[in-house]
Short mmCIF file of C-alpha atoms in Angstrom, two decimals:
data_model
loop_
_atom_site.label_atom_id
_atom_site.label_comp_id
_atom_site.label_asym_id
_atom_site.label_seq_id
_atom_site.Cartn_x
_atom_site.Cartn_y
_atom_site.Cartn_z
CA ASP A 1 0.00 0.00 0.00
CA GLY A 2 2.78 2.44 0.81
CA GLY A 3 3.95 2.28 -2.82
CA ILE A 4 1.01 4.30 -4.17
CA THR A 5 1.11 8.04 -3.57
CA GLN A 6 -1.81 10.31 -4.25
CA SER A 7 -1.73 14.09 -4.12
CA PRO A 8 -3.12 16.37 -3.02
CA LYS A 9 -5.00 14.79 -0.14
CA TYR A 10 -7.51 17.66 -0.08
CA LEU A 11 -8.48 19.81 -3.05
CA PHE A 12 -11.08 22.48 -3.58
CA ARG A 13 -12.45 23.22 -7.03
CA LYS A 14 -14.32 26.24 -8.19
CA GLU A 15 -17.20 25.97 -10.62
CA GLY A 16 -15.98 25.63 -14.21
CA GLN A 17 -12.44 24.71 -13.22
CA ASN A 18 -10.44 21.65 -14.24
CA VAL A 19 -8.34 19.99 -11.57
CA THR A 20 -5.83 17.16 -11.76
CA LEU A 21 -5.24 14.49 -9.14
CA SER A 22 -1.85 12.87 -9.13
CA CYS A 23 -1.17 9.15 -8.66
CA GLU A 24 2.31 7.64 -8.61
CA GLN A 25 3.28 4.04 -7.83
CA ASN A 26 6.69 2.48 -7.33
CA LEU A 27 5.44 -1.11 -7.24
CA ASN A 28 6.23 -1.74 -10.91
CA HIS A 29 2.57 -2.62 -11.48
CA ASP A 30 1.29 -2.74 -15.02
CA ALA A 31 -2.31 -1.81 -14.26
CA MET A 32 -3.64 1.31 -12.61
CA TYR A 33 -7.16 2.37 -11.73
CA TRP A 34 -9.18 5.36 -10.58
CA TYR A 35 -12.23 4.89 -8.39
CA ARG A 36 -14.74 7.37 -7.07
CA GLN A 37 -16.39 6.93 -3.69
CA ASP A 38 -19.31 9.03 -2.51
CA PRO A 39 -20.22 9.23 1.19
CA GLY A 40 -21.71 5.96 2.32
CA GLN A 41 -21.34 4.48 -1.13
CA GLY A 42 -19.26 1.80 -2.79
CA LEU A 43 -16.42 2.09 -5.24
CA ARG A 44 -17.16 3.05 -8.84
CA LEU A 45 -14.56 2.67 -11.55
CA ILE A 46 -13.78 5.81 -13.54
CA TYR A 47 -10.87 4.77 -15.79
CA TYR A 48 -8.27 2.06 -15.88
CA SER A 49 -5.06 1.38 -17.71
CA GLN A 50 -3.43 -1.99 -18.19
CA ILE A 51 -0.37 -0.77 -20.08
CA VAL A 52 1.47 2.44 -20.83
CA ASN A 53 -0.17 4.65 -23.44
CA ASP A 54 -3.44 2.78 -23.22
CA PHE A 55 -6.51 3.24 -21.02
CA GLN A 56 -10.20 2.36 -21.01
CA LYS A 57 -13.33 3.94 -19.64
CA GLY A 58 -14.90 2.50 -16.54
CA ASP A 59 -18.50 2.81 -15.41
CA ILE A 60 -18.53 6.59 -14.81
CA ALA A 61 -15.95 8.13 -17.15
CA GLU A 62 -18.01 11.13 -18.26
CA GLY A 63 -16.44 14.39 -17.12
CA TYR A 64 -13.06 12.80 -16.41
CA SER A 65 -9.88 12.28 -18.41
CA VAL A 66 -6.64 10.39 -17.81
CA SER A 67 -3.25 9.79 -19.34
CA ARG A 68 -0.69 7.02 -18.96
CA GLU A 69 2.56 8.30 -20.39
CA LYS A 70 4.68 6.51 -17.82
CA LYS A 71 4.20 3.16 -16.10
CA GLU A 72 4.39 4.68 -12.64
CA SER A 73 2.01 7.60 -13.23
CA PHE A 74 -1.74 7.78 -13.89
CA PRO A 75 -3.11 11.30 -13.33
CA LEU A 76 -6.84 11.97 -13.32
CA THR A 77 -8.30 15.27 -14.52
CA VAL A 78 -11.73 16.23 -13.27
CA THR A 79 -13.10 18.55 -15.93
CA SER A 80 -15.77 21.21 -15.73
CA ALA A 81 -18.07 18.78 -17.51
CA GLN A 82 -18.28 16.72 -14.32
CA LYS A 83 -21.24 18.40 -12.65
CA ASN A 84 -21.02 16.71 -9.28
CA PRO A 85 -17.35 16.08 -8.58
CA THR A 86 -17.38 16.27 -4.79
CA ALA A 87 -16.18 12.83 -3.67
CA PHE A 88 -13.30 10.75 -2.37
CA TYR A 89 -11.03 9.60 -5.20
CA LEU A 90 -8.96 6.47 -4.91
CA CYS A 91 -6.12 5.43 -7.16
CA ALA A 92 -5.14 1.78 -7.23
CA SER A 93 -2.78 -0.58 -8.99
CA ASN A 94 -1.98 -4.23 -9.49
CA ASP A 95 0.09 -6.37 -11.78
CA ARG A 96 -1.11 -8.48 -14.69
CA GLY A 97 -4.06 -6.24 -15.29
CA GLY A 98 -6.46 -7.45 -12.67
CA HIS A 99 -6.40 -11.10 -13.59
CA GLY A 100 -7.01 -12.26 -10.08
CA ASN A 101 -4.26 -10.23 -8.48
CA THR A 102 -4.69 -8.04 -5.48
CA ILE A 103 -5.50 -4.39 -6.00
CA TYR A 104 -3.66 -1.95 -3.74
CA PHE A 105 -5.06 1.47 -3.03
CA GLY A 106 -3.50 4.86 -2.47
CA GLU A 107 -4.58 6.96 0.51
CA GLY A 108 -7.14 8.87 -1.50
CA SER A 109 -7.87 12.47 -2.42
CA TRP A 110 -10.84 14.45 -1.18
CA LEU A 111 -12.25 16.82 -3.80
CA THR A 112 -14.78 19.47 -2.84
CA VAL A 113 -16.52 21.98 -5.08
CA VAL A 114 -16.75 25.45 -3.60
CA GLY B 1 -21.17 -3.05 -8.71
CA GLU B 2 -24.56 -4.28 -9.89
CA ASN B 3 -23.06 -7.65 -10.81
CA VAL B 4 -21.80 -8.16 -7.27
CA GLU B 5 -24.50 -7.87 -4.67
CA GLN B 6 -23.60 -7.51 -1.01
CA HIS B 7 -25.80 -8.01 2.05
CA PRO B 8 -26.55 -6.70 4.55
CA SER B 9 -25.84 -3.01 3.99
CA THR B 10 -25.49 -2.47 7.73
CA LEU B 11 -24.75 -4.95 10.49
CA SER B 12 -24.65 -4.33 14.20
CA VAL B 13 -23.31 -6.98 16.56
CA GLN B 14 -22.35 -7.20 20.19
CA GLU B 15 -18.67 -7.46 20.99
CA GLY B 16 -17.63 -11.09 21.03
CA ASP B 17 -20.36 -12.22 18.66
CA SER B 18 -19.79 -13.34 15.07
CA ALA B 19 -20.52 -11.30 11.96
CA VAL B 20 -21.31 -12.69 8.51
CA ILE B 21 -21.45 -10.71 5.28
CA LYS B 22 -22.54 -12.34 2.06
CA CYS B 23 -21.94 -11.50 -1.59
CA THR B 24 -23.35 -12.99 -4.76
CA TYR B 25 -21.90 -12.64 -8.23
CA SER B 26 -23.24 -13.17 -11.71
CA ASP B 27 -20.34 -14.59 -13.73
CA SER B 28 -19.64 -18.29 -13.28
CA ALA B 29 -16.14 -17.71 -14.70
CA SER B 30 -15.13 -15.41 -11.84
CA ASN B 31 -12.00 -16.73 -10.20
CA TYR B 32 -10.83 -14.26 -7.57
CA PHE B 33 -12.74 -12.91 -4.58
CA PRO B 34 -11.09 -10.41 -2.21
CA TRP B 35 -12.50 -8.68 0.84
CA TYR B 36 -11.47 -5.16 1.82
CA LYS B 37 -11.89 -3.26 5.07
CA GLN B 38 -12.19 0.52 4.98
CA GLU B 39 -12.06 2.68 8.07
CA LEU B 40 -13.57 6.14 7.99
CA GLY B 41 -11.64 8.46 5.70
CA LYS B 42 -9.01 5.88 4.86
CA ARG B 43 -8.22 3.64 1.95
CA PRO B 44 -9.62 0.14 1.59
CA GLN B 45 -7.19 -2.53 2.71
CA LEU B 46 -7.22 -6.18 1.76
CA ILE B 47 -8.04 -8.43 4.69
CA ILE B 48 -8.50 -11.79 3.01
CA ASP B 49 -9.04 -13.24 -0.44
CA ILE B 50 -9.95 -16.57 -1.99
CA ARG B 51 -9.51 -18.08 -5.41
CA SER B 52 -11.96 -20.31 -7.19
CA ASN B 53 -9.98 -23.49 -6.65
CA VAL B 54 -10.62 -23.54 -2.89
CA GLY B 55 -13.80 -23.47 -0.83
CA GLU B 56 -12.60 -21.89 2.37
CA LYS B 57 -9.73 -19.84 3.72
CA LYS B 58 -9.06 -18.73 7.27
CA ASP B 59 -6.77 -16.17 8.86
CA GLN B 60 -7.12 -15.97 12.64
CA ARG B 61 -10.60 -14.52 13.35
CA ILE B 62 -11.44 -13.98 9.70
CA ALA B 63 -12.60 -16.59 7.22
CA VAL B 64 -14.03 -16.57 3.74
CA THR B 65 -16.13 -19.32 2.19
CA LEU B 66 -16.91 -19.75 -1.48
CA ASN B 67 -19.79 -21.65 -3.05
CA LYS B 68 -19.11 -21.71 -6.78
CA THR B 69 -22.28 -23.60 -7.63
CA ALA B 70 -24.48 -21.03 -5.95
CA LYS B 71 -22.15 -18.17 -6.95
CA HIS B 72 -21.82 -16.68 -3.53
CA PHE B 73 -19.05 -16.07 -1.03
CA SER B 74 -19.13 -14.91 2.55
CA LEU B 75 -16.92 -13.18 5.09
CA HIS B 76 -17.02 -14.52 8.63
CA ILE B 77 -15.58 -12.58 11.56
CA THR B 78 -15.56 -14.37 14.89
CA GLU B 79 -15.09 -12.90 18.37
CA THR B 80 -15.72 -9.41 17.05
CA GLN B 81 -13.95 -6.47 18.64
CA PRO B 82 -14.71 -2.72 18.51
CA GLU B 83 -11.78 -2.22 16.14
CA ASP B 84 -13.54 -4.45 13.62
CA SER B 85 -16.05 -1.60 13.12
CA ALA B 86 -15.60 -0.39 9.53
CA VAL B 87 -17.03 -0.72 6.06
CA TYR B 88 -16.35 -4.04 4.37
CA PHE B 89 -16.36 -4.50 0.60
CA CYS B 90 -16.42 -7.72 -1.33
CA ALA B 91 -15.25 -7.92 -4.92
CA ALA B 92 -15.10 -10.41 -7.76
CA THR B 93 -13.35 -10.57 -11.09
CA LEU B 94 -15.96 -10.57 -13.81
CA MET B 95 -15.09 -11.77 -17.30
CA GLU B 96 -17.80 -9.60 -18.83
CA TYR B 97 -15.91 -6.62 -17.43
CA GLY B 98 -12.58 -7.69 -18.90
CA ASN B 99 -11.69 -9.67 -15.80
CA LYS B 100 -11.52 -6.51 -13.72
CA LEU B 101 -12.55 -6.41 -10.11
CA VAL B 102 -16.12 -5.30 -9.49
CA PHE B 103 -16.97 -4.23 -5.94
CA GLY B 104 -20.07 -4.77 -3.89
CA ALA B 105 -21.80 -1.74 -2.36
CA GLY B 106 -20.29 -2.32 1.08
CA THR B 107 -21.46 -3.30 4.55
CA ILE B 108 -21.17 -0.99 7.55
CA LEU B 109 -20.25 -3.18 10.51
CA ARG B 110 -20.72 -1.77 14.01
CA VAL B 111 -19.41 -3.72 16.95
CA LYS B 112 -21.02 -2.57 20.18
CA SER B 113 -19.04 -2.89 23.37
#
C-alpha cells in the first residue's frame, strides 16, 4: 500500500475549473485504476489502464480524463463537464491487469466543489 | 457493482459475537474474490481473499467461504472487537468486465461494546 502516492489529499475546485489528481506508484505494477467513492457508497470505476499509453473507460468516465505516459504515473483530470465532482477519489494498482491479483489502493484524495 | 450484490448493507453486533457478510456474483467464470476493510476516511485494505480453486480460507478470526455452484461467497468474523467496526467491501473478477474487479456496495459493521 505504501507504494502508491496520491496528491493532493484535499483539493477544492471552483465551478468551471479543471483539476488534476496525481497518482504515482513504485510497485512496478502494469495496471492502474481510478475509483470514485461518494459518502456511504461503494467504489465506482472511472478509468483504468493496463499498459502504458493505453486506457479504457470504466463505469462513470463522463467528465473525467486520464493519461498514462509513464508506467508509474496515472493522473486523473476532473473537468468542468463533471457536474457533481465532490467525492473521495482512490487510485489503485496491481500487476497483470487485474487477472485475479490483489489491487492496492493509495490513501485517496478528497475533492470538494466550492 | 450491480453484478456483485452484497448483504446486509449495515450490520450491528455485540462485541464477542460473530458477523457474517454475504456476496453474490453473476459470472460463473469469476476466479478471484477479495475482501477489503475501509475505516472512515481511509483507503480500503485487503483483509483476506480466496480463489476459485478452494472453498474456504481462514486467517485468525477472519474466514471466507466460497460456493461456486451457488455463486456466492461470505466473510465470517468471529469474536468481534470494537476495532472491527468499519465498512467491508467484497469484490469479484468478472469476465464480462474484462476480468476486472467489481466491488459490492459495502457493509457498515458496528461492533457494540
